[in-house]
């Protein structure tokens, strides 16, 4: 297990290294020069040179990439071009909002998706099962930001049940939770559908196995078999799927944060792209990529714990 | 002797079934019918936009600012008095061309790289897998925002971004299928009879991947539509005054309180496009491989 952990971490770190290098080369080596983009068209040559020097862009490309990696490795993400505040600070303030959003979305998915899938699996090919199937496929396909806008229109603008913008007042847990409901449901909606489908398929598979027939032969009730003996086995694939899905979940969160004006990582990245604040953009993207890779490692480790066969391959 | 008659167990037998049979199978289901109608309508809108659209999509009429639906303007007018319906019809041109070029490009690149990784040397496989894992670890929409901010937004930039990010999906499928297929007896036999590596790939591997990839493309188009309209919604996609579903949605979002008809109308084509292509993909999968029950990733 320890050896597996080591190999898995090594792979994660190399993925992250390649990612950061790719991103960096893209941002700093493509035609658009970040210094002149950041300063606008009226900046003088001297101003541009000064900024380039401060950003270390007068160095050869390889040195730049190396330096950037070294800085990121020590946890230093650079400095905001406009306000000169450290990017760490900005990211640290936005990160909790995004994490809470993503985790609540996963929470909704597990809370609603798993029971729905389970319920559908126990009555296969009935009308209810087919309706759940069509609905879950639909919500998987719908883009989160369209769902977000319709939800905003109906529940905030129309019915006025939930606030339309922001993440609630700081320090007031009630208002924060209130402001979290719509965005998290929006981000989680496709995952509710996805988990419902996954759990249904996996339950149906387990229900066919021999040990389930033995339970039936012993006269256990269907309900008891489903909840105590089938569901715990059928739920295993959910873990790995959630790990892999964090990436798409974060992408959905970016647009949802913008629609609901929630001060999270996505909003931060978007605002800094608009204001051409590239160190902040890089910082947020690197942190998001790291989150994704970490989530993947965690999912793999849990899977390896649940299924020893997985420790062999990699 | 025809070595092609050996049935591979993994890939579907698409090339041998005939398009008409598959289409009949798709049409036989309610969802398949819904999907075909959606997709055909959207394609018709995209192809014949100038003839279908009742008004000029970029003609500004200040007097009709934010007007609700009327007999002449079925879906109302936007903040510049432009006809929302015509803008959405023209928007389907952008959406469909980006969708097909993006998904097609990703398919082509993913296929070539996947075949290389599956059929080529081990080190190449490792390198390509690492690159794919890395691309997949970047949230696409953030990355797209960065690229668009740097090089400016244009339809070709968006397509390029989509190809880059959709490719790993195809790469993985083609690679793993190739790894299985290349150990099949009929491939070994073909090689034993002196077929070159390239001819094995072109004549035996590619045809067997066809059905799987067709389904994948149909399932990926909703994601591509979402990215294009998402970027345009953020003002970073297709630039004004060109109409795109996302930019109309953005116009409406700014006036969501005064004129909700714009967002309601602008979301619908995105909803129908994503649902239509998803259900088409599902129906195609069922038609090509009746055994399948699995789900797809959101």
Coordinates of C-alpha atoms in Angstrom, one line a residue:
Chain A
X1 CA 0.0 0.0 0.0
X2 CA 2.8 2.4 0.9
X3 CA 4.6 1.6 -2.4
X4 CA 1.3 2.2 -4.2
X5 CA 0.9 5.5 -2.4
X6 CA 4.4 6.5 -3.4
X7 CA 3.9 5.7 -7.1
X8 CA 0.6 7.4 -7.2
X9 CA 2.0 10.6 -5.7
X10 CA 4.9 10.5 -8.1
X11 CA 2.5 10.3 -11.0
X12 CA 0.4 13.1 -9.6
X13 CA 3.4 15.4 -9.2
X14 CA 4.6 14.7 -12.7
X15 CA 1.1 15.5 -14.1
X16 CA 1.1 18.7 -12.1
X17 CA 4.5 19.6 -13.4
X18 CA 3.6 19.1 -17.0
X19 CA 0.4 21.0 -16.5
X20 CA 2.1 24.0 -15.0
X21 CA 4.8 24.0 -17.6
X22 CA 2.2 23.8 -20.4
X23 CA 0.2 26.6 -18.9
X24 CA 3.2 28.8 -18.3
X25 CA 4.6 28.4 -21.7
X26 CA 1.2 29.2 -23.2
X27 CA 0.6 32.3 -21.1
X28 CA 4.1 33.7 -21.4
X29 CA 5.4 32.5 -24.7
X30 CA 2.4 33.1 -27.1
X31 CA 2.2 36.3 -29.2
X32 CA 0.2 38.4 -26.8
X33 CA 2.8 39.9 -24.4
X34 CA 1.3 39.9 -20.9
X35 CA 3.2 43.1 -19.9
X36 CA 1.7 45.2 -22.7
X37 CA -1.7 43.5 -22.3
X38 CA -1.7 44.3 -18.6
X39 CA -0.6 47.9 -19.0
X40 CA -2.9 48.7 -21.9
X41 CA -2.2 50.4 -25.2
X42 CA -1.0 53.7 -23.9
X43 CA 1.9 52.4 -21.7
X44 CA 5.3 53.6 -22.6
X45 CA 8.1 51.3 -23.6
X46 CA 9.9 52.0 -20.3
X47 CA 6.9 51.1 -18.3
X48 CA 6.5 47.9 -20.2
X49 CA 10.2 47.1 -19.7
X50 CA 9.9 47.7 -15.9
X51 CA 6.9 45.4 -15.6
X52 CA 8.6 42.8 -17.7
X53 CA 11.6 42.9 -15.5
X54 CA 9.5 42.7 -12.3
X55 CA 7.7 39.7 -13.7
X56 CA 11.1 38.2 -14.7
X57 CA 10.1 38.2 -18.3
X58 CA 13.4 39.5 -19.6
X59 CA 15.0 36.1 -18.8
X60 CA 15.1 33.2 -21.3
X61 CA 12.0 31.1 -21.4
X62 CA 13.4 28.0 -19.7
X63 CA 14.7 30.1 -16.8
X64 CA 11.3 31.6 -16.4
X65 CA 9.5 28.3 -16.3
X66 CA 12.0 27.0 -13.8
X67 CA 11.7 30.0 -11.6
X68 CA 7.9 29.9 -11.8
X69 CA 7.9 26.2 -10.8
X70 CA 10.3 26.9 -7.9
X71 CA 8.1 29.7 -6.6
X72 CA 4.9 27.6 -6.9
X73 CA 6.6 24.7 -5.1
X74 CA 7.3 27.0 -2.1
X75 CA 3.7 28.2 -2.2
X76 CA 4.4 31.6 -3.6
X77 CA 2.1 32.4 -6.5
X78 CA 3.4 35.9 -7.3
X79 CA 1.9 39.3 -7.0
X80 CA -1.3 41.0 -8.2
X81 CA -0.2 43.4 -11.0
X82 CA -2.9 46.0 -10.1
X83 CA -3.0 46.1 -6.3
X84 CA 0.4 44.5 -5.5
X85 CA -1.1 42.1 -3.0
X86 CA 0.2 38.6 -3.0
X87 CA -1.9 36.2 -5.1
X88 CA -1.9 33.7 -2.3
X89 CA -4.0 36.0 -0.2
X90 CA -6.6 36.5 -3.0
X91 CA -6.7 32.8 -3.7
X92 CA -7.0 31.9 0.0
X93 CA -10.0 34.2 0.4
X94 CA -11.8 32.8 -2.7
X95 CA -10.9 29.2 -2.2
X96 CA -13.2 28.4 0.7
X97 CA -16.3 29.7 -1.2
X98 CA -15.5 27.5 -4.2
X99 CA -14.7 24.5 -2.0
X100 CA -18.0 24.9 -0.1
X101 CA -19.9 25.2 -3.3
X102 CA -18.2 22.1 -4.8
X103 CA -18.6 20.0 -1.7
X104 CA -22.3 21.0 -1.2
X105 CA -22.9 20.1 -4.8
X106 CA -21.4 16.7 -4.2
X107 CA -23.5 16.5 -1.0
X108 CA -26.7 17.1 -3.0
X109 CA -25.6 14.5 -5.6
X110 CA -25.1 11.8 -3.0
X111 CA -28.2 12.8 -1.0
X112 CA -30.5 12.7 -4.0
X113 CA -28.7 10.8 -6.7
X114 CA -27.9 7.6 -4.7
X115 CA -31.5 7.0 -3.4
X116 CA -33.0 7.8 -6.8
X117 CA -30.7 5.3 -8.5
X118 CA -31.4 2.7 -5.8
X119 CA -35.1 3.3 -6.0
X120 CA -35.1 3.0 -9.8
X121 CA -32.9 -0.2 -9.8
X122 CA -35.5 -1.9 -7.6
X123 CA -38.2 -1.4 -10.2
X124 CA -36.4 -1.8 -13.5
X125 CA -38.3 -1.0 -16.7
X126 CA -41.3 0.5 -15.0
X127 CA -42.6 3.9 -15.9
X128 CA -40.9 5.5 -12.8
X129 CA -37.6 3.9 -13.8
X130 CA -37.8 5.2 -17.3
X131 CA -38.8 8.7 -16.2
X132 CA -35.8 8.8 -13.8
X133 CA -33.6 7.5 -16.6
X134 CA -34.7 10.2 -19.1
X135 CA -34.5 13.0 -16.5
X136 CA -31.1 12.0 -15.3
X137 CA -29.7 11.8 -18.8
X138 CA -31.2 15.3 -19.5
X139 CA -29.7 17.0 -16.4
X140 CA -26.3 15.4 -17.2
X141 CA -26.4 17.0 -20.7
X142 CA -27.6 20.5 -19.7
X143 CA -24.8 23.1 -19.3
X144 CA -24.6 24.3 -15.7
X145 CA -24.7 28.0 -16.6
X146 CA -28.0 27.7 -18.5
X147 CA -29.5 25.8 -15.5
X148 CA -28.1 28.6 -13.3
X149 CA -29.7 31.4 -15.3
X150 CA -33.1 29.6 -15.4
X151 CA -32.9 28.9 -11.7
X152 CA -32.0 32.5 -11.0
X153 CA -34.9 33.7 -13.2
X154 CA -37.5 31.5 -11.5
X155 CA -36.4 31.3 -7.9
X156 CA -34.6 34.6 -7.3
X157 CA -36.2 37.1 -9.8
X158 CA -39.6 35.5 -10.0
X159 CA -40.4 33.9 -6.7
X160 CA -37.8 35.8 -4.7
X161 CA -37.1 32.7 -2.5
X162 CA -33.3 33.1 -2.7
X163 CA -30.9 36.0 -3.1
X164 CA -29.8 36.5 -6.7
X165 CA -26.2 37.5 -6.0
X166 CA -23.3 37.1 -3.5
X167 CA -22.4 34.4 -0.9
X168 CA -24.3 35.9 2.0
X169 CA -23.1 38.2 4.8
X170 CA -19.8 37.3 6.3
X171 CA -20.3 35.9 9.8
X172 CA -24.0 35.2 9.3
X173 CA -24.2 31.5 8.7
X174 CA -27.9 31.6 8.0
X175 CA -27.6 34.0 5.1
X176 CA -24.6 32.2 3.8
X177 CA -26.5 28.9 3.7
X178 CA -29.4 30.6 2.1
X179 CA -27.2 32.0 -0.6
X180 CA -25.6 28.6 -1.2
X181 CA -28.8 26.7 -2.0
X182 CA -29.4 27.7 -5.6
X183 CA -25.7 27.7 -6.8
X184 CA -24.9 24.3 -5.2
X185 CA -28.1 22.7 -6.6
X186 CA -27.2 24.1 -10.0
X187 CA -23.7 22.7 -9.9
X188 CA -24.8 19.5 -8.4
X189 CA -27.8 18.9 -10.7
X190 CA -25.9 17.0 -13.4
X191 CA -24.2 15.0 -10.7
X192 CA -27.5 14.0 -9.2
X193 CA -28.4 12.6 -12.6
X194 CA -25.1 11.0 -13.1
X195 CA -25.0 9.2 -9.7
X196 CA -28.6 8.1 -10.2
X197 CA -27.6 6.4 -13.4
X198 CA -24.4 5.0 -12.1
X199 CA -25.9 3.6 -8.9
X200 CA -28.9 2.1 -10.8
X201 CA -26.6 0.3 -13.3
X202 CA -24.3 -0.9 -10.6
X203 CA -27.2 -2.1 -8.4
X204 CA -28.7 -4.0 -11.2
X205 CA -25.4 -5.7 -11.8
X206 CA -25.0 -6.7 -8.1
X207 CA -28.6 -7.9 -7.8
X208 CA -27.9 -10.6 -10.4
X209 CA -25.1 -12.1 -8.3
X210 CA -25.3 -15.5 -6.6
X211 CA -25.0 -14.3 -3.0
X212 CA -28.1 -12.1 -3.6
X213 CA -30.1 -15.2 -4.7
X214 CA -28.9 -17.0 -1.6
X215 CA -30.3 -14.2 0.6
X216 CA -33.6 -14.4 -1.2
X217 CA -33.6 -18.2 -0.7
X218 CA -33.1 -17.6 3.0
X219 CA -36.2 -15.5 3.0
X220 CA -34.7 -12.1 3.6
X221 CA -37.0 -9.2 2.5
X222 CA -36.1 -7.4 -0.7
X223 CA -35.7 -4.1 1.2
X224 CA -33.2 -5.6 3.6
X225 CA -31.2 -7.2 0.8
X226 CA -31.1 -4.0 -1.2
X227 CA -30.1 -1.7 1.6
X228 CA -27.8 -4.0 3.6
X229 CA -26.2 -6.3 1.1
X230 CA -26.4 -4.8 -2.4
X231 CA -26.1 -1.0 -1.9
X232 CA -22.7 -1.1 0.0
X233 CA -21.2 -3.1 -3.0
X234 CA -22.9 -1.1 -5.7
X235 CA -21.7 2.2 -4.2
X236 CA -18.0 1.6 -4.8
X237 CA -17.8 3.0 -8.4
X238 CA -19.3 6.3 -7.1
X239 CA -16.0 7.0 -5.2
X240 CA -13.8 6.9 -8.3
X241 CA -16.3 8.7 -10.4
X242 CA -16.5 11.6 -7.9
X243 CA -12.7 11.9 -7.9
X244 CA -12.4 12.1 -11.6
X245 CA -15.4 14.4 -11.8
X246 CA -14.0 17.1 -9.6
X247 CA -12.5 18.7 -12.7
X248 CA -15.8 19.0 -14.5
X249 CA -17.5 20.0 -11.3
X250 CA -15.0 22.9 -10.9
X251 CA -15.6 24.0 -14.5
X252 CA -19.3 24.1 -13.8
X253 CA -18.6 26.0 -10.6
X254 CA -16.7 28.7 -12.5
X255 CA -19.7 29.7 -14.6
X256 CA -22.2 29.3 -11.8
X257 CA -20.1 31.6 -9.6
X258 CA -20.2 34.2 -12.3
X259 CA -23.9 33.9 -12.9
X260 CA -24.6 34.2 -9.1
X261 CA -21.8 36.7 -8.5
X262 CA -20.3 34.4 -5.8
X263 CA -16.8 35.5 -4.8
X264 CA -15.0 32.2 -5.5
X265 CA -12.1 31.0 -7.5
X266 CA -14.0 31.1 -10.8
X267 CA -15.2 34.6 -10.3
X268 CA -11.6 35.6 -9.3
X269 CA -10.2 34.0 -12.4
X270 CA -12.8 35.6 -14.6
X271 CA -12.4 39.1 -13.1
X272 CA -8.6 38.9 -13.4
X273 CA -8.9 37.7 -17.1
X274 CA -11.1 40.7 -17.8
X275 CA -8.6 43.1 -16.1
X276 CA -5.7 41.3 -17.7
X277 CA -4.2 40.5 -14.3
X278 CA -2.1 37.4 -15.4
X279 CA -0.4 36.5 -12.2
X280 CA -3.8 36.1 -10.5
X281 CA -5.1 34.1 -13.5
X282 CA -2.1 31.8 -13.4
X283 CA -2.4 31.4 -9.6
X284 CA -6.1 30.4 -9.7
X285 CA -5.6 28.0 -12.6
X286 CA -2.6 26.3 -10.9
X287 CA -4.5 26.0 -7.6
X288 CA -7.6 24.5 -9.4
X289 CA -5.4 22.1 -11.3
X290 CA -3.7 21.0 -8.1
X291 CA -7.1 20.5 -6.4
X292 CA -8.2 18.3 -9.3
X293 CA -5.0 16.2 -9.2
X294 CA -5.3 15.9 -5.4
X295 CA -9.0 14.8 -5.7
X296 CA -7.9 12.2 -8.2
X297 CA -5.2 10.8 -5.9
X298 CA -7.6 10.7 -3.0
X299 CA -10.2 8.8 -5.1
X300 CA -7.5 6.3 -6.3
X301 CA -6.3 5.7 -2.8
X302 CA -9.8 5.0 -1.5
X303 CA -10.4 2.7 -4.4
X304 CA -7.2 0.9 -3.8
X305 CA -8.2 0.5 -0.2
X306 CA -11.6 -0.9 -1.3
X307 CA -10.3 -3.1 -4.0
X308 CA -6.8 -4.6 -3.5
X309 CA -6.5 -5.7 -7.2
X310 CA -6.1 -2.0 -8.2
X311 CA -2.9 -1.7 -6.3
X312 CA -1.1 -3.9 -8.8
X313 CA -1.8 -1.9 -12.0
X314 CA -1.2 1.8 -12.4
Chain B
X1 CA -9.2 -15.5 -48.0
X2 CA -10.9 -12.6 -46.3
X3 CA -9.5 -12.0 -42.9
X4 CA -12.2 -9.4 -42.2
X5 CA -14.8 -11.9 -41.4
X6 CA -13.5 -12.5 -37.9
X7 CA -15.8 -10.8 -35.5
X8 CA -14.0 -8.7 -32.9
X9 CA -15.9 -8.9 -29.6
X10 CA -15.2 -5.4 -28.4
X11 CA -16.1 -3.0 -31.1
X12 CA -19.5 -2.8 -32.6
X13 CA -20.2 -4.1 -36.1
X14 CA -21.3 -0.7 -37.4
X15 CA -19.8 -0.7 -40.9
X16 CA -21.7 -4.0 -41.7
X17 CA -25.1 -2.8 -40.5
X18 CA -25.9 -0.1 -42.9
X19 CA -27.0 3.5 -42.0
X20 CA -30.7 2.9 -42.8
X21 CA -31.0 0.1 -40.3
X22 CA -29.4 2.1 -37.6
X23 CA -31.6 5.1 -38.4
X24 CA -34.7 2.9 -38.2
X25 CA -33.7 1.7 -34.9
X26 CA -33.1 5.2 -33.6
X27 CA -36.5 6.4 -34.9
X28 CA -38.3 3.5 -33.3
X29 CA -37.8 5.0 -29.8
X30 CA -39.5 8.1 -28.5
X31 CA -36.3 9.7 -27.3
X32 CA -34.6 8.8 -30.6
X33 CA -37.3 10.5 -32.5
X34 CA -37.2 13.5 -30.3
X35 CA -33.4 13.6 -30.8
X36 CA -33.5 13.3 -34.6
X37 CA -36.1 16.0 -34.8
X38 CA -34.1 18.4 -32.6
X39 CA -30.8 17.7 -34.5
X40 CA -32.4 18.0 -37.9
X41 CA -34.2 21.2 -37.0
X42 CA -31.0 22.8 -35.7
X43 CA -29.0 21.7 -38.7
X44 CA -31.7 23.2 -41.0
X45 CA -31.6 26.4 -39.0
X46 CA -27.8 26.5 -39.4
X47 CA -27.8 25.7 -43.1
X48 CA -30.7 27.9 -44.2
X49 CA -30.5 30.7 -41.7
X50 CA -30.8 33.5 -44.2
X51 CA -34.0 32.1 -45.7
X52 CA -35.6 31.0 -42.4
X53 CA -34.8 34.1 -40.2
X54 CA -37.7 36.6 -40.5
X55 CA -35.5 39.7 -39.8
X56 CA -32.0 40.9 -40.1
X57 CA -30.2 39.6 -37.0
X58 CA -28.0 42.7 -36.6
X59 CA -30.5 45.4 -37.6
X60 CA -30.9 47.9 -34.7
X61 CA -34.3 49.3 -34.1
X62 CA -34.2 51.6 -31.1
X63 CA -38.0 52.0 -30.9
X64 CA -38.4 48.3 -30.2
X65 CA -36.0 48.2 -27.4
X66 CA -36.6 45.3 -24.9
X67 CA -40.1 44.7 -26.5
X68 CA -41.8 41.4 -25.5
X69 CA -42.9 38.8 -28.0
X70 CA -45.3 40.1 -30.6
X71 CA -46.9 38.9 -33.8
X72 CA -44.1 40.3 -35.9
X73 CA -41.2 39.5 -33.5
X74 CA -42.1 36.1 -32.1
X75 CA -39.5 36.1 -29.4
X76 CA -39.4 39.8 -28.8
X77 CA -36.5 42.2 -29.2
X78 CA -33.3 42.7 -27.3
X79 CA -31.7 45.8 -25.7
X80 CA -30.9 47.3 -29.2
X81 CA -34.3 46.3 -30.7
X82 CA -32.8 43.4 -32.7
X83 CA -35.0 40.5 -33.4
X84 CA -34.2 37.7 -30.9
X85 CA -35.6 34.9 -33.0
X86 CA -33.4 35.8 -36.0
X87 CA -30.4 36.2 -33.8
X88 CA -30.9 32.7 -32.3
X89 CA -31.4 31.2 -35.8
X90 CA -28.2 32.8 -37.0
X91 CA -26.6 31.7 -33.7
X92 CA -27.2 28.1 -34.6
X93 CA -24.7 28.6 -37.5
X94 CA -21.9 29.4 -35.0
X95 CA -23.0 26.7 -32.6
X96 CA -23.2 23.9 -35.2
X97 CA -20.1 24.8 -37.0
X98 CA -18.1 25.0 -33.8
X99 CA -19.7 21.8 -32.6
X100 CA -18.9 19.8 -35.7
X101 CA -15.5 21.2 -36.4
X102 CA -14.5 21.0 -32.7
X103 CA -15.7 17.5 -32.1
X104 CA -14.5 16.4 -35.6
X105 CA -11.0 17.8 -35.0
X106 CA -10.8 16.3 -31.6
X107 CA -11.8 12.9 -33.1
X108 CA -9.2 13.1 -35.8
X109 CA -6.4 14.1 -33.5
X110 CA -7.4 11.7 -30.7
X111 CA -7.6 8.9 -33.2
X112 CA -4.2 9.5 -34.7
X113 CA -2.5 9.9 -31.3
X114 CA -4.5 7.0 -29.8
X115 CA -3.5 4.7 -32.6
X116 CA 0.1 5.8 -32.2
X117 CA 0.0 5.2 -28.5
X118 CA -1.7 1.8 -28.8
X119 CA 0.2 0.5 -31.7
X120 CA 3.5 2.3 -31.3
X121 CA 6.4 2.0 -28.9
X122 CA 5.9 1.9 -25.1
X123 CA 7.7 5.2 -24.3
X124 CA 5.5 7.1 -26.7
X125 CA 2.5 5.6 -25.0
X126 CA 3.8 6.8 -21.6
X127 CA 4.5 10.3 -22.8
X128 CA 1.1 10.7 -24.6
X129 CA -0.7 9.4 -21.5
X130 CA 1.0 11.9 -19.3
X131 CA 0.2 14.8 -21.6
X132 CA -3.4 13.7 -21.7
X133 CA -3.7 13.4 -17.9
X134 CA -2.3 16.9 -17.7
X135 CA -4.7 18.4 -20.2
X136 CA -7.5 16.7 -18.3
X137 CA -6.5 18.2 -15.0
X138 CA -7.0 21.8 -16.2
X139 CA -10.5 23.1 -15.9
X140 CA -11.3 23.9 -19.6
X141 CA -13.3 27.0 -19.1
X142 CA -10.6 28.7 -17.1
X143 CA -8.0 27.7 -19.6
X144 CA -10.2 28.9 -22.4
X145 CA -10.6 32.3 -20.7
X146 CA -6.8 32.7 -20.4
X147 CA -6.2 31.8 -24.0
X148 CA -8.9 34.0 -25.3
X149 CA -7.6 36.9 -23.2
X150 CA -4.2 36.5 -24.7
X151 CA -4.7 35.8 -28.3
X152 CA -8.1 37.4 -28.8
X153 CA -11.3 35.6 -29.4
X154 CA -12.3 34.2 -32.8
X155 CA -14.1 31.1 -33.9
X156 CA -10.9 29.4 -34.8
X157 CA -9.4 30.0 -31.4
X158 CA -12.5 28.5 -29.8
X159 CA -12.3 25.5 -32.1
X160 CA -8.6 25.0 -31.3
X161 CA -9.3 25.1 -27.5
X162 CA -12.1 22.6 -27.9
X163 CA -10.0 20.2 -30.0
X164 CA -7.2 20.4 -27.4
X165 CA -9.6 19.6 -24.5
X166 CA -11.8 17.1 -26.2
X167 CA -8.9 15.1 -27.7
X168 CA -8.0 13.2 -24.5
X169 CA -11.4 11.5 -24.4
X170 CA -11.0 10.1 -27.9
X171 CA -7.3 9.4 -27.3
X172 CA -8.1 7.2 -24.3
X173 CA -10.9 5.2 -26.0
X174 CA -8.9 4.7 -29.2
X175 CA -5.8 3.7 -27.3
X176 CA -7.4 1.1 -25.1
X177 CA -9.4 -0.3 -28.0
X178 CA -6.3 -0.5 -30.1
X179 CA -4.5 -2.3 -27.3
X180 CA -7.2 -4.9 -27.2
X181 CA -7.7 -5.2 -31.0
X182 CA -4.0 -5.5 -31.8
X183 CA -3.9 -8.8 -29.9
X184 CA -6.9 -10.3 -31.8
X185 CA -6.1 -13.3 -33.9
X186 CA -7.2 -11.7 -37.1
X187 CA -4.7 -8.9 -36.6
X188 CA -1.9 -11.3 -35.9
X189 CA -2.9 -13.3 -38.9
X190 CA -2.9 -10.2 -41.1
X191 CA 0.6 -9.3 -39.8
X192 CA 1.7 -12.9 -40.4
X193 CA 0.6 -12.6 -44.0
X194 CA 3.0 -9.7 -44.3
X195 CA 0.6 -6.7 -43.9
X196 CA 2.5 -3.6 -42.9
X197 CA 1.7 -1.8 -39.6
X198 CA 0.0 1.1 -41.4
X199 CA -2.3 -1.2 -43.5
X200 CA -3.3 -3.1 -40.3
X201 CA -4.2 0.2 -38.7
X202 CA -6.2 1.5 -41.7
X203 CA -7.9 -1.7 -42.8
X204 CA -8.6 -3.5 -39.5
X205 CA -8.3 -1.2 -36.5
X206 CA -10.0 2.0 -37.8
X207 CA -13.2 0.3 -39.2
X208 CA -13.7 -1.5 -35.9
X209 CA -13.5 1.8 -33.9
X210 CA -16.1 3.5 -36.1
X211 CA -19.3 2.8 -34.1
X212 CA -17.8 3.6 -30.7
X213 CA -16.4 6.9 -32.0
X214 CA -19.7 7.9 -33.7
X215 CA -21.5 7.6 -30.4
X216 CA -18.7 9.5 -28.6
X217 CA -19.0 12.4 -31.0
X218 CA -22.7 12.6 -30.6
X219 CA -22.3 12.6 -26.8
X220 CA -19.5 15.2 -26.9
X221 CA -21.3 17.8 -29.0
X222 CA -23.4 19.0 -26.1
X223 CA -20.2 19.7 -24.2
X224 CA -18.8 21.6 -27.1
X225 CA -22.1 23.6 -27.5
X226 CA -21.9 24.4 -23.8
X227 CA -18.3 25.7 -24.1
X228 CA -18.9 27.9 -27.1
X229 CA -22.1 29.4 -25.6
X230 CA -20.5 29.6 -22.2
X231 CA -17.5 31.6 -23.6
X232 CA -19.9 33.8 -25.6
X233 CA -22.0 34.3 -22.5
X234 CA -18.9 35.6 -20.7
X235 CA -18.3 38.0 -23.6
X236 CA -15.1 36.1 -24.5
X237 CA -16.4 34.1 -27.4
X238 CA -17.9 35.2 -30.7
X239 CA -17.6 39.0 -30.8
X240 CA -20.6 41.4 -31.4
X241 CA -22.5 42.1 -33.4
X242 CA -22.3 38.5 -34.6
X243 CA -25.1 36.5 -32.9
X244 CA -24.3 33.4 -30.8
X245 CA -26.7 31.7 -28.4
X246 CA -24.4 32.6 -25.6
X247 CA -24.1 36.3 -26.5
X248 CA -27.9 36.6 -26.7
X249 CA -28.1 34.9 -23.3
X250 CA -25.6 37.4 -22.0
X251 CA -27.7 40.3 -23.4
X252 CA -30.7 38.9 -21.7
X253 CA -28.9 38.3 -18.4
X254 CA -28.1 42.0 -18.1
X255 CA -31.9 42.7 -18.4
X256 CA -33.2 39.7 -16.6
X257 CA -35.5 41.8 -14.5
X258 CA -36.9 44.1 -17.2
X259 CA -37.1 41.7 -20.1
X260 CA -37.0 38.1 -19.0
X261 CA -38.2 36.9 -22.4
X262 CA -34.7 37.2 -23.8
X263 CA -33.0 34.8 -21.4
X264 CA -35.9 32.4 -21.6
X265 CA -35.7 32.3 -25.4
X266 CA -31.9 32.2 -25.6
X267 CA -31.6 29.3 -23.2
X268 CA -34.0 27.1 -25.2
X269 CA -31.8 26.4 -28.3
X270 CA -28.9 25.4 -25.9
X271 CA -31.3 23.1 -24.1
X272 CA -32.6 21.5 -27.3
X273 CA -29.1 21.2 -28.8
X274 CA -27.6 19.5 -25.7
X275 CA -30.6 17.2 -25.1
X276 CA -31.0 16.4 -28.8
X277 CA -27.4 15.3 -29.3
X278 CA -27.2 13.5 -26.0
X279 CA -30.3 11.4 -26.8
X280 CA -29.1 10.9 -30.3
X281 CA -25.9 9.5 -28.9
X282 CA -27.8 7.2 -26.5
X283 CA -30.1 6.0 -29.3
X284 CA -27.1 5.4 -31.6
X285 CA -25.3 3.4 -28.9
X286 CA -28.4 1.3 -28.3
X287 CA -28.8 0.8 -32.1
X288 CA -25.1 -0.2 -32.6
X289 CA -24.7 -2.2 -29.4
X290 CA -27.9 -3.6 -27.8
X291 CA -26.0 -4.9 -24.8
X292 CA -24.8 -1.6 -23.5
X293 CA -26.3 -0.2 -20.3
X294 CA -23.5 2.1 -19.0
X295 CA -23.7 5.8 -18.4
X296 CA -21.6 8.7 -19.6
X297 CA -19.7 11.3 -17.7
X298 CA -21.1 14.8 -17.4

